[in-house]
C-alpha positions as semicolon CSV with decimal commas, in nm:
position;residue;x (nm);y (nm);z (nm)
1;X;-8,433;2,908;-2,545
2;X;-8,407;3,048;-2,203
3;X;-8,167;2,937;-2,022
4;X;-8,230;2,830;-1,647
5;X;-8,012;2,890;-1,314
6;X;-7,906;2,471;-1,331
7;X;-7,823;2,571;-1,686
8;X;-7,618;2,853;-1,616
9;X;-7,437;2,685;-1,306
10;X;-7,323;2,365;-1,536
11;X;-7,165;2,628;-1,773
12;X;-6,951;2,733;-1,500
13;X;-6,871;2,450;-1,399
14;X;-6,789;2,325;-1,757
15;X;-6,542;2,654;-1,759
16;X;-6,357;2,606;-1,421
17;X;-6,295;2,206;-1,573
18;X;-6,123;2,307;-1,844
19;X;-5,926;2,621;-1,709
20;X;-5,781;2,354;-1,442
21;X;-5,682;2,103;-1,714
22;X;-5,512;2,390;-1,878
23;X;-5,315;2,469;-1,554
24;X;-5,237;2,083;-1,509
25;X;-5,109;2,064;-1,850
26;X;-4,904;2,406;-1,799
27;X;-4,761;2,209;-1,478
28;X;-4,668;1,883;-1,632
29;X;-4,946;1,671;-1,579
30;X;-5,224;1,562;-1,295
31;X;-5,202;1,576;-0,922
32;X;-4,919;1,429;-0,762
33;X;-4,713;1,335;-1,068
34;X;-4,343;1,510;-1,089
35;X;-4,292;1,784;-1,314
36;X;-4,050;1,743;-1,628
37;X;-3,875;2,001;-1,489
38;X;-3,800;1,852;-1,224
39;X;-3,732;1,518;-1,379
40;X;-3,436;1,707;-1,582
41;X;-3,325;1,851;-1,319
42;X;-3,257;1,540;-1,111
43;X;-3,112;1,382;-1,434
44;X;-2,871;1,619;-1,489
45;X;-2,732;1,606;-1,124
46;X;-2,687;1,206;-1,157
47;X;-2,520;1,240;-1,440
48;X;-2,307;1,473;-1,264
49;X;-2,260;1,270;-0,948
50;X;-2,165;0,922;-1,177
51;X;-1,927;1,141;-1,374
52;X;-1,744;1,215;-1,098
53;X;-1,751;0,891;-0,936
54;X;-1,588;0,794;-1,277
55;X;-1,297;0,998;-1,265
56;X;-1,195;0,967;-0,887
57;X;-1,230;0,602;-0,918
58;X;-1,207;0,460;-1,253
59;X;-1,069;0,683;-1,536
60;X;-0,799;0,570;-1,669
61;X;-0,561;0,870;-1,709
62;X;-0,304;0,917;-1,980
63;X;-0,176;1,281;-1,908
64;X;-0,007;1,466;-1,644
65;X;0,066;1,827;-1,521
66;X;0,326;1,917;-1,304
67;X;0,286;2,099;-1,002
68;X;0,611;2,124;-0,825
69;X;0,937;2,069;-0,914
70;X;1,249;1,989;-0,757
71;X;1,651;1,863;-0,817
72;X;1,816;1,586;-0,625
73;X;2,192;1,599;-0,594
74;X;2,348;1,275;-0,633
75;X;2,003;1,143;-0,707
76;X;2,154;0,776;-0,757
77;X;2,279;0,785;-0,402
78;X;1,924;0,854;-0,247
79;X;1,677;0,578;-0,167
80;X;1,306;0,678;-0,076
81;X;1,039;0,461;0,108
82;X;0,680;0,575;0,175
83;X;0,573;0,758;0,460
84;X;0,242;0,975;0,612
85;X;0,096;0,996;0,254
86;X;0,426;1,137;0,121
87;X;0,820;1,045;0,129
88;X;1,092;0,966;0,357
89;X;1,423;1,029;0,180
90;X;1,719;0,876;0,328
91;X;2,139;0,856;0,168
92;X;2,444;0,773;0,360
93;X;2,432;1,139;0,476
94;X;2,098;1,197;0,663
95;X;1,716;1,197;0,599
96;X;1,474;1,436;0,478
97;X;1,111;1,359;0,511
98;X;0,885;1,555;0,269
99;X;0,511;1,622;0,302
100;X;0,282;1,575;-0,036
101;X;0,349;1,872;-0,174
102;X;0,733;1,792;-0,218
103;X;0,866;2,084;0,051
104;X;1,063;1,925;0,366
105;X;0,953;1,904;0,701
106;X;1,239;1,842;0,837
107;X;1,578;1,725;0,774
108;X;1,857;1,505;0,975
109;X;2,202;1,447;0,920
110;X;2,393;1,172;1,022
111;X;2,697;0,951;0,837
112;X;2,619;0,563;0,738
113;X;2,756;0,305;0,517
114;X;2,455;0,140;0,417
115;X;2,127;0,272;0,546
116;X;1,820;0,078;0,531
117;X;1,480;0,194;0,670
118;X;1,147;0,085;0,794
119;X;0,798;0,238;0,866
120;X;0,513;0,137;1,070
121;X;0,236;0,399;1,143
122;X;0,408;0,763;1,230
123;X;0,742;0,610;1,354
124;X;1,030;0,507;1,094
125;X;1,393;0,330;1,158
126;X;1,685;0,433;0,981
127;X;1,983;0,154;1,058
128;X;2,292;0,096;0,928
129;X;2,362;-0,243;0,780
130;X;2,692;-0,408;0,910
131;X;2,765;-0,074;1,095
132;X;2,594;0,024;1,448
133;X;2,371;0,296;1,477
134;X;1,973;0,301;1,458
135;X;1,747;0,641;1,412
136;X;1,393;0,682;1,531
137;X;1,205;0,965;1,391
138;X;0,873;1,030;1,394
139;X;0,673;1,338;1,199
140;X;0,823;1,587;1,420
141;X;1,183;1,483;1,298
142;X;1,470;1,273;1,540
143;X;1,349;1,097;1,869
144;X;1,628;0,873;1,914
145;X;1,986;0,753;1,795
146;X;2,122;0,434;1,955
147;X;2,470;0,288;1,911
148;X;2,432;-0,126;1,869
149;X;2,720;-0,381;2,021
150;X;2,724;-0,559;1,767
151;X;2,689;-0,477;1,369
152;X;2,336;-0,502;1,267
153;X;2,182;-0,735;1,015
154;X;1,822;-0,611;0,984
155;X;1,571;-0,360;1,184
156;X;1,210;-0,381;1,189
157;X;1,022;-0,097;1,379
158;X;0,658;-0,089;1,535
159;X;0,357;0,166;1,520
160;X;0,418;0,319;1,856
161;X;0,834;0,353;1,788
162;X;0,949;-0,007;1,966
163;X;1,219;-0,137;1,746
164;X;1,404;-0,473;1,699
165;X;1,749;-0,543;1,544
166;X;1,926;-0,851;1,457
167;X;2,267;-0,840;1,558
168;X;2,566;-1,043;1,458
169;X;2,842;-1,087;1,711
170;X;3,173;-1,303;1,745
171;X;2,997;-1,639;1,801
172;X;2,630;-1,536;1,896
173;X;2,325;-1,378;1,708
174;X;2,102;-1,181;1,914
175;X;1,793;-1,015;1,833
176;X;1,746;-0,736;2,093
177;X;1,403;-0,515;2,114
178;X;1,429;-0,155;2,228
179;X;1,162;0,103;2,306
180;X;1,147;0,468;2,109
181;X;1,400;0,629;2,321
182;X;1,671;0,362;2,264
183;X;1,655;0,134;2,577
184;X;1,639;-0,218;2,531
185;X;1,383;-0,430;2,655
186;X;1,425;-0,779;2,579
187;X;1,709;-0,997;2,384
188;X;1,739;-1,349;2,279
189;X;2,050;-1,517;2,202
190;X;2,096;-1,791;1,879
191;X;2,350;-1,956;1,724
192;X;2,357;-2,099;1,411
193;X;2,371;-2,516;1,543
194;X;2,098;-2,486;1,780
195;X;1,816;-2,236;1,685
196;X;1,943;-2,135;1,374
197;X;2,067;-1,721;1,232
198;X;1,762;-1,561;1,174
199;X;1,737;-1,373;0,829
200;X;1,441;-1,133;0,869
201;X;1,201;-1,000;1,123
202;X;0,950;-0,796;1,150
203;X;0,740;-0,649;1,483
204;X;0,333;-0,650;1,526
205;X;0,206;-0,285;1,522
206;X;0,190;-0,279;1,931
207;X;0,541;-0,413;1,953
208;X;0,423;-0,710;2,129
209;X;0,485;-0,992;1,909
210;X;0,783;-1,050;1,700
211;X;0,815;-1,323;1,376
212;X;1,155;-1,429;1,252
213;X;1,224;-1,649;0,953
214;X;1,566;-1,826;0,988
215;X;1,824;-2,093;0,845
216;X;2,027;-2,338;1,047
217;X;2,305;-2,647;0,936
218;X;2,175;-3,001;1,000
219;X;2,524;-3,155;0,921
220;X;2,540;-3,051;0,577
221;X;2,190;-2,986;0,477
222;X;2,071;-2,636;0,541
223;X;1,685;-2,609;0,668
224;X;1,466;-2,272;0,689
225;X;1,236;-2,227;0,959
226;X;0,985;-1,963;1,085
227;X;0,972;-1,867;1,483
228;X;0,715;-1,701;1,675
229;X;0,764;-1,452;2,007
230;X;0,512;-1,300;2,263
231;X;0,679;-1,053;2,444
232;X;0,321;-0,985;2,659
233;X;0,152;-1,173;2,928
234;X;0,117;-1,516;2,733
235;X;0,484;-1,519;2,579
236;X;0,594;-1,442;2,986
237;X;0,428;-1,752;3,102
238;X;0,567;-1,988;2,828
239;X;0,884;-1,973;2,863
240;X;1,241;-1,772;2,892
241;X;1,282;-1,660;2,518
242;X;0,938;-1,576;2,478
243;X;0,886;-1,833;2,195
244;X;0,562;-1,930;2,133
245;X;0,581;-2,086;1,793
246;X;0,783;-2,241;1,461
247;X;0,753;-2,376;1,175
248;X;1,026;-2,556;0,899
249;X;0,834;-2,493;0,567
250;X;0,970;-2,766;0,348
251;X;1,126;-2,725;-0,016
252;X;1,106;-2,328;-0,002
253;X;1,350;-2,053;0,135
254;X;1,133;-1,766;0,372
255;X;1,332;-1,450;0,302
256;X;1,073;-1,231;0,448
257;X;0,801;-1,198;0,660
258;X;0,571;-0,873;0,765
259;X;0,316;-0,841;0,971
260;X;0,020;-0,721;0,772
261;X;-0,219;-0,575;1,086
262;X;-0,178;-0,667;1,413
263;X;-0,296;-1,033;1,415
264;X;-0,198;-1,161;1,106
265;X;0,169;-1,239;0,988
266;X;0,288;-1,359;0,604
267;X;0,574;-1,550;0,538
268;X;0,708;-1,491;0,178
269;X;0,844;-1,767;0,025
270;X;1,043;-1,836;-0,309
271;X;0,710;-2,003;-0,469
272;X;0,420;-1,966;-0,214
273;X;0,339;-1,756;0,077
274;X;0,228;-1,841;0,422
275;X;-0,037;-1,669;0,630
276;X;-0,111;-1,706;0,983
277;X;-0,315;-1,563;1,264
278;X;-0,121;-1,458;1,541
279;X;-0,382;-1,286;1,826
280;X;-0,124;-1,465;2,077
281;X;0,036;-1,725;1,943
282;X;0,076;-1,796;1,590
283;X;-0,179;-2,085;1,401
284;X;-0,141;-2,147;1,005
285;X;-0,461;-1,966;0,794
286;X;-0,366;-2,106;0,464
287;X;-0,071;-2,161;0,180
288;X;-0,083;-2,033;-0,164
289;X;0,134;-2,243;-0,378
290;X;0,278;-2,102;-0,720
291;X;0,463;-2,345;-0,993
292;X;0,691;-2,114;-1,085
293;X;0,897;-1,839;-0,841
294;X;0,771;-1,510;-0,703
295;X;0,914;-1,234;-0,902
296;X;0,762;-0,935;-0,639
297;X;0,499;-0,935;-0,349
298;X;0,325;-0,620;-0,203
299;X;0,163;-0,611;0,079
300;X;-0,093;-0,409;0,271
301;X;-0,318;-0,439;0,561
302;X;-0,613;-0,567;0,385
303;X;-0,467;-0,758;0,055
304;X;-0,114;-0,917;-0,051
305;X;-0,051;-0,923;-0,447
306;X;0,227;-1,139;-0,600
307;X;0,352;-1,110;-0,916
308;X;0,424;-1,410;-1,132
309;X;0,537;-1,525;-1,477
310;X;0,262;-1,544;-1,757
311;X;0,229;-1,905;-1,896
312;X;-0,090;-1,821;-2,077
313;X;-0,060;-1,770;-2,435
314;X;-0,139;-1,464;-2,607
315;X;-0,496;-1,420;-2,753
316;X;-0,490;-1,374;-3,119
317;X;-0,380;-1,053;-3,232
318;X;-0,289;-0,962;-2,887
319;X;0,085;-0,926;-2,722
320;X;0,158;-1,180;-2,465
321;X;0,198;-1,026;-2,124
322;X;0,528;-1,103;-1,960
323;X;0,360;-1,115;-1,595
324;X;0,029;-1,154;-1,437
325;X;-0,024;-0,952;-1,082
326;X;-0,293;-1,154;-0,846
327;X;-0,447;-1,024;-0,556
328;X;-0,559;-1,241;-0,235
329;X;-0,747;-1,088;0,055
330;X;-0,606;-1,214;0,412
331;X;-0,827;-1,538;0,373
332;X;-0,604;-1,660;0,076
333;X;-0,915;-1,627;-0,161
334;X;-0,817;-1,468;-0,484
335;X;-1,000;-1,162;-0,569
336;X;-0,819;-1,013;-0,877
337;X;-0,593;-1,062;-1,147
338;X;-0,421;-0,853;-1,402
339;X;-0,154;-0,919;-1,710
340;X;0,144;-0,685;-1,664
341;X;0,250;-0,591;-2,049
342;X;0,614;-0,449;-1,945
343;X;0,913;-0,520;-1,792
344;X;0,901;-0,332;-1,526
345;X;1,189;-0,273;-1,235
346;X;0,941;-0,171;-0,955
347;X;0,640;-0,230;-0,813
348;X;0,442;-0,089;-0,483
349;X;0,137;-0,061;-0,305
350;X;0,005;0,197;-0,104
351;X;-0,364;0,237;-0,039
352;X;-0,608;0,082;-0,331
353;X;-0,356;0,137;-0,585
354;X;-0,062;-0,113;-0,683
355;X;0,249;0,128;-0,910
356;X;0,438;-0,041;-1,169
357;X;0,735;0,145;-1,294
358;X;1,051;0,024;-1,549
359;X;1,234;0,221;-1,722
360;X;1,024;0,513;-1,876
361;X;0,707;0,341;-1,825
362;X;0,444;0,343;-1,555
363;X;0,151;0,146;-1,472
364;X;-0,129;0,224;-1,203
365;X;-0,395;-0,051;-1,100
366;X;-0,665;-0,048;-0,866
367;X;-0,704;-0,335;-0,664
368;X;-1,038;-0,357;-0,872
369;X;-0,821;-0,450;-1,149
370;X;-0,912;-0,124;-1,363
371;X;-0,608;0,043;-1,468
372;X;-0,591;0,373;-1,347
373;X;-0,298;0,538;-1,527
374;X;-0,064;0,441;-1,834
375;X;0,194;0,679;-1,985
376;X;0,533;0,674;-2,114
377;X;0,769;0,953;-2,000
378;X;1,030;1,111;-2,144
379;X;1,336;0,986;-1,874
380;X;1,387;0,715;-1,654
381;X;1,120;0,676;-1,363
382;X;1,244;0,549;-1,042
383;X;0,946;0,532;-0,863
384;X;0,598;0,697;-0,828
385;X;0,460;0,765;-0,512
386;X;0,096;0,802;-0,429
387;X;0,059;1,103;-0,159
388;X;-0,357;1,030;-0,078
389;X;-0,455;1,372;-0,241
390;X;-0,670;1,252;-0,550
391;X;-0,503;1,220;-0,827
392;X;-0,131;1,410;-0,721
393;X;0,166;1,175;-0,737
394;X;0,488;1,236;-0,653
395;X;0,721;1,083;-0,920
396;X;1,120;1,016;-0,888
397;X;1,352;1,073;-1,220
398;X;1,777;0,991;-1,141
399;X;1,846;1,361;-1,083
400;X;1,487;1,506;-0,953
401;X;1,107;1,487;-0,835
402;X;0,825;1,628;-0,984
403;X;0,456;1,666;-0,795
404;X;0,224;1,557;-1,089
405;X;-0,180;1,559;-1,125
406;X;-0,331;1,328;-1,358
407;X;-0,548;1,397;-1,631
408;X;-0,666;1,300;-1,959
409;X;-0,432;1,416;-2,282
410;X;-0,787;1,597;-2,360
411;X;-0,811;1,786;-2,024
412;X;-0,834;2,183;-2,125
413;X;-0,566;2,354;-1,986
């Protein structure tokens, strides 16, 4: 049969159809859908991405390599507190402040009986307990060196390099504030009858506001209190010792207290801790109560974390935990808690990450709860310090430092 022009123009039409399904299919599929390619592609890189988010933030490790290594002489002589993401190493001969990588950036002699230090932001105090001389230093090395009156009982030193020092003298405490360079600003006089000796203090990052915790005799019963000082406009106007607050906690001794940002104070007790907003004066946020005493707190600017005995008995099967960490926000709420399987001798936190070491163990949480590292080493650990670089640690041994990396046992080489 003949075939007409309609005839012939539905037969190309007929072709064309089926050479564009043929592409479509070659493509992946119709119009506007995504190509399996494509698909795999995106896949893949997810994967990726989550893997990684795993390991920065919750891997637990169980393997190190070491990147530096270094000696200490007279190791057992040499006490370390963190500072700028590394260490501040201080002995009754001098200090030597060390950047992450282990290597010293500078170095200061000077001769103490018993130095004790403090950091707040850049600036750190170096005094000497019962003796009379207090070092400022900031990341460029000395800035100041002041000679006391009277022997000093405690230092506490602010963001911007104010300090304050409680000092004991023949019938008088004082506690005296001076700025960076060593010139004193303010002091306040107390005795132990009327206002009490004051046992620690601690300065607001500014250096404006001061909080003291404190014992005095009432006859023969001894009672601890908590005082408050504004040493700005408000603390001017309210009277001559710049008081603007106190408390007398009852049935617990306050042996320290720290401000934990610039407004908000804690007051450590032997079974609870206080906090308190303190924008000007100070006003009670809540009390956390504890049956049994406070083996450790730590402390940062967004959390504190106490750590307790464990009364809970062990699951079956399972080793009871000696002690359980928990971890409040500045509200008081709880918002984590972990069981501590090991007796460990210290504990610190720096950042998100609370360090457990004893012994030759070493524990690292998150303030998630995960653990983050667990390993046994082969000497004693004195302490392991985060330095903010991913996953590199500096760790102290009796008679050396290491700079370590995590990594799994099953990391290639």
């Amino acid at each position: 049969m003949k075939k007409t022009q309609e005839d012939f123009e539905e037969h190309e039409k007929e072709e064309q159809l089926s050479v564009d399904k043929e592409k479509q299919s070659r493509r992946g599929g119709v119009k506007g859908a995504v190509p399996v390619r494509i698909i795999m592609v995106v896949l893949i890189l997810a994967g990726i991405v989550f893997a990684f988010f795993f390991m920065v933030s919750g891997a637990n490790y169980n393997g190190y390599e070491v990147i530096e290594e270094t000696s200490i002489k007279n190791a057992s002589m040499v006490d370390y507190i963190p500072y700028q993401k590394s260490l501040l190493k201080y002995s009754k001969d001098g200090a030597v402040y060390v950047d992450e990588k282990d290597k010293i950036v500078w170095n200061e002699s000077f001769a103490m009986k018993m130095p004790v230090a403090d950091v707040s932001g850049e600036y750190a105090a170096i005094a000497d307990l019962n003796g009379n001389d207090v070092y400022i230093f900031n990341a460029d090395g000395k800035v100041s060196s002041t000679a006391m009156p009277y022997r000093i009982c405690d230092v506490a030193v602010a963001a911007q390099g104010e300090f304050a020092v409680i000092l004991e003298g023949n019938k008088e405490n004082y506690i005296n504030i001076y700025d960076r360079n060593g010139e004193k600003i303010s002091e306040m006089q107390t005795t132990i009858g009327k206002s009490g000796y004051p046992m620690d203090i601690d300065l607001s990052e500014n250096g404006e506001k001061l909080f003291s915790s404190y014992f005095n005799l009432d006859g023969v019963e001894v009672r601890y209190g908590l005082a408050a000082y504004n040493f700005g406009a408000v603390g001017q106007s309210e009277n001559a010792d710049r008081m603007v607050g106190g408390y007398q906690p009852e049935d617990t001794v306050i042996p320290k207290v720290e401000f934990l940002d610039n407004n908000t104070v804690c007051a450590f007790g032997d079974k609870q801790f206080i906090i308190y907003s303190m924008r000007e004066k100070p006003s009670e946020k809540t009390k956390i109560v504890f049956e049994h005493e406070i083996k450790s707190v730590v402390f940062n600017s967004k959390y504190i974390g106490v750590v307790i005995p464990n009364d809970a008995e062990a699951k079956d099967g399972e080793k009871k935990s000696l002690y359980v960490l928990e971890l409040y926000n500045l509200n008081g709420r709880k918002v984590m808690t972990k069981n501590v399987d090991f007796d460990y001798d210290n504990v610190r936190m720096i950042g998100e990450e609370i360090v457990f070491t004893g012994g030759t163990e070493c524990r690292i949480y998150t303030v998630k709860g995960k653990q983050k590292f667990s390993y046994t080493f082969q000497k004693n650990v004195v302490d392991l310090i985060p330095t903010g670089y991913g996953r590199r640690y500096i760790i102290l041994y009796d008679n050396g430092s290491e700079v370590i990396r995590l990594k799994h046992d099953s990391d290639k080489e």
